[in-house]
CSV table of C-alpha atoms in Angstrom, one decimal:
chain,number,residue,atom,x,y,z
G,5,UNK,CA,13.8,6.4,72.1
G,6,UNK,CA,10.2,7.2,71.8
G,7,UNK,CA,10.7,7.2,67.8
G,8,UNK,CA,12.3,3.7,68.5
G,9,UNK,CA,9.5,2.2,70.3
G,10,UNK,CA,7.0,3.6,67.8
G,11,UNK,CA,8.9,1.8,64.7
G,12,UNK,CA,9.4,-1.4,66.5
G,13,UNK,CA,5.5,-0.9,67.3
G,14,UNK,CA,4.3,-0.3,63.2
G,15,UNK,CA,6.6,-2.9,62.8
G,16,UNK,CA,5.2,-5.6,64.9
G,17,UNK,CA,1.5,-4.3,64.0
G,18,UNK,CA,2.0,-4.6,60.2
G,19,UNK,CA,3.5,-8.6,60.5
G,20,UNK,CA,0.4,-9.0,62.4
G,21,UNK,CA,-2.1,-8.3,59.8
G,22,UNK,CA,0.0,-9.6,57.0
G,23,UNK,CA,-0.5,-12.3,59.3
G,24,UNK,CA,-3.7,-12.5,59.4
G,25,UNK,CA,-4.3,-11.8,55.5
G,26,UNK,CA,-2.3,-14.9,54.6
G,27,UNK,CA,-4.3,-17.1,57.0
G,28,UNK,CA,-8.0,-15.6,55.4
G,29,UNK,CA,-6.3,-16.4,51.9
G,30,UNK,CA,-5.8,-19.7,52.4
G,31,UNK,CA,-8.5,-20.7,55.1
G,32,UNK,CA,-11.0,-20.7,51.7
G,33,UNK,CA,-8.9,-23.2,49.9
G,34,UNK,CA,-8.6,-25.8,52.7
G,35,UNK,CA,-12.3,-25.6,53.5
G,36,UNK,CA,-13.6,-25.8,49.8
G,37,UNK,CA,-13.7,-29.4,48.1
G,38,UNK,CA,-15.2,-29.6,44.7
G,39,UNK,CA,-17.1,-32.5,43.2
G,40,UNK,CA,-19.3,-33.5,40.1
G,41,UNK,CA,-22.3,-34.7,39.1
G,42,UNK,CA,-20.8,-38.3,38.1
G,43,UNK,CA,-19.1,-38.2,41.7
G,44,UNK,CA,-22.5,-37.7,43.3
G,45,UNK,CA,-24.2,-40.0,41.5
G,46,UNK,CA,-21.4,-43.0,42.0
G,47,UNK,CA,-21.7,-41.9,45.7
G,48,UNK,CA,-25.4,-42.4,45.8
G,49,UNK,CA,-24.3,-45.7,44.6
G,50,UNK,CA,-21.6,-46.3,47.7
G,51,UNK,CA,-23.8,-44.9,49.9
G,52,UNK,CA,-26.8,-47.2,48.6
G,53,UNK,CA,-24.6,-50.2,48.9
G,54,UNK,CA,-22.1,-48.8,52.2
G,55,UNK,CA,-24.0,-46.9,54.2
G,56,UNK,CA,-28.4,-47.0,53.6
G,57,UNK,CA,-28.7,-50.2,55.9
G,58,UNK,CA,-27.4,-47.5,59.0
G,59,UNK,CA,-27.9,-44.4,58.2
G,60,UNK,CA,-31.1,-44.6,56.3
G,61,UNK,CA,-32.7,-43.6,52.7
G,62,UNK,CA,-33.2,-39.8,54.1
G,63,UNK,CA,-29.6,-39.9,55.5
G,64,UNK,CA,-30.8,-39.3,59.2
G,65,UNK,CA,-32.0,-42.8,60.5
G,66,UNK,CA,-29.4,-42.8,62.8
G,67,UNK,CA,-30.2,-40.0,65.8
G,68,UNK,CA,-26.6,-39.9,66.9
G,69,UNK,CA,-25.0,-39.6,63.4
G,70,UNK,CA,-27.6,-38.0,60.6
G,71,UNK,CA,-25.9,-36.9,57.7
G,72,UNK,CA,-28.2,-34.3,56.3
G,73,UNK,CA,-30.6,-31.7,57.7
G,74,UNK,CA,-29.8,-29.3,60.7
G,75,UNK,CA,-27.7,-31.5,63.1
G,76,UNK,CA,-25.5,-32.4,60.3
G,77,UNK,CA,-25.2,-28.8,59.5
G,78,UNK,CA,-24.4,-27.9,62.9
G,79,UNK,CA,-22.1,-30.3,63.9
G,80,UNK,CA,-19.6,-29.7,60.5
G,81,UNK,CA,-20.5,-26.2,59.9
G,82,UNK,CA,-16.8,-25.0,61.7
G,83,UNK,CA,-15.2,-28.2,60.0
G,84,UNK,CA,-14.0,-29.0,56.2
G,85,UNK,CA,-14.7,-31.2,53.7
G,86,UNK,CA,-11.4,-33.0,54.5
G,87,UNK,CA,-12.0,-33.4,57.7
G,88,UNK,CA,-15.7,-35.3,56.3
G,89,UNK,CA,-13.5,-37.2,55.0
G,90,UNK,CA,-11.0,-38.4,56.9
G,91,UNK,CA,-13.8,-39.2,59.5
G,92,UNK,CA,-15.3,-41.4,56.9
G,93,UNK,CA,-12.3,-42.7,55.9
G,94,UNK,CA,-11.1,-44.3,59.4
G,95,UNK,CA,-14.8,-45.2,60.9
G,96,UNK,CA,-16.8,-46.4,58.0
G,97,UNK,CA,-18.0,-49.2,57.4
G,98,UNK,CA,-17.8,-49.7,61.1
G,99,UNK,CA,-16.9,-53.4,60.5
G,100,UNK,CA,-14.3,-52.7,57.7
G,101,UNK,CA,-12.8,-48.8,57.8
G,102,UNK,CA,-11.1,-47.8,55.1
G,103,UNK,CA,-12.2,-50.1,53.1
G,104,UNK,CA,-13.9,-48.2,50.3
G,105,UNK,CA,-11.3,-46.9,48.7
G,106,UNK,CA,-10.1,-43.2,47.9
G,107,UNK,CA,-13.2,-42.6,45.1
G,108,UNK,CA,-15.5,-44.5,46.9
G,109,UNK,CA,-14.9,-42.4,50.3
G,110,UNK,CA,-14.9,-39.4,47.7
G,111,UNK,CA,-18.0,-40.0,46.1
G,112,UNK,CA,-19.6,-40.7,48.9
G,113,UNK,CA,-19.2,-36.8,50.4
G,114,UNK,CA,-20.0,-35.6,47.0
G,115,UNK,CA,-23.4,-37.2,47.7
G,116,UNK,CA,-23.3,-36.1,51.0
């Protein structure tokens, strides 16, 4: 019985980690998003056009929604690129959401 219980035990222990090891594997791949240069620069573009009247030249004009520097980093730090996105995606422009379009929402978070 005891040799029973000790199996059933490894058993459940080792599904656990496996467990575990799958999730760290691909927690990386959701989080990382990656862009180029020419995405950047037609973000500055979008985001020169979009979103400078509100949220400033330096990205921070707005206290309650700065989009660079230390309160930026805080807020997303636990949070991915995707979820950027889909943030920008259904509340920017304020008066239009969704209204940029896939590489315009893209290139904006590649500025970003």
């Amino acid at each position: 019985m005891r040799d029973r219980a000790r199996a059933a035990f490894c058993t459940a222990a080792t599904l656990a980690v496996l467990s575990l090891v799958a999730a760290a594997a691909i927690a990386p791949a959701r989080l990382a998003m990656a862009f180029t240069a020419e995405q950047a620069a037609s973000g500055e573009t979008s985001y020169t056009q979009f979103c400078v009247a509100c949220h400033g030249a330096d990205l921070r004009m707005l206290p309650t929604a700065p989009l660079a520097g230390q309160d930026f980093a805080a807020k997303w730090r636990t949070r991915s690129t995707n979820d950027l996105l889909a943030q920008l995606r259904t509340t920017m422009p304020p008066e239009s959401p969704g209204s940029l379009g896939e590489q315009g929402y893209l290139g904006i978070v590649a500025f970003l």
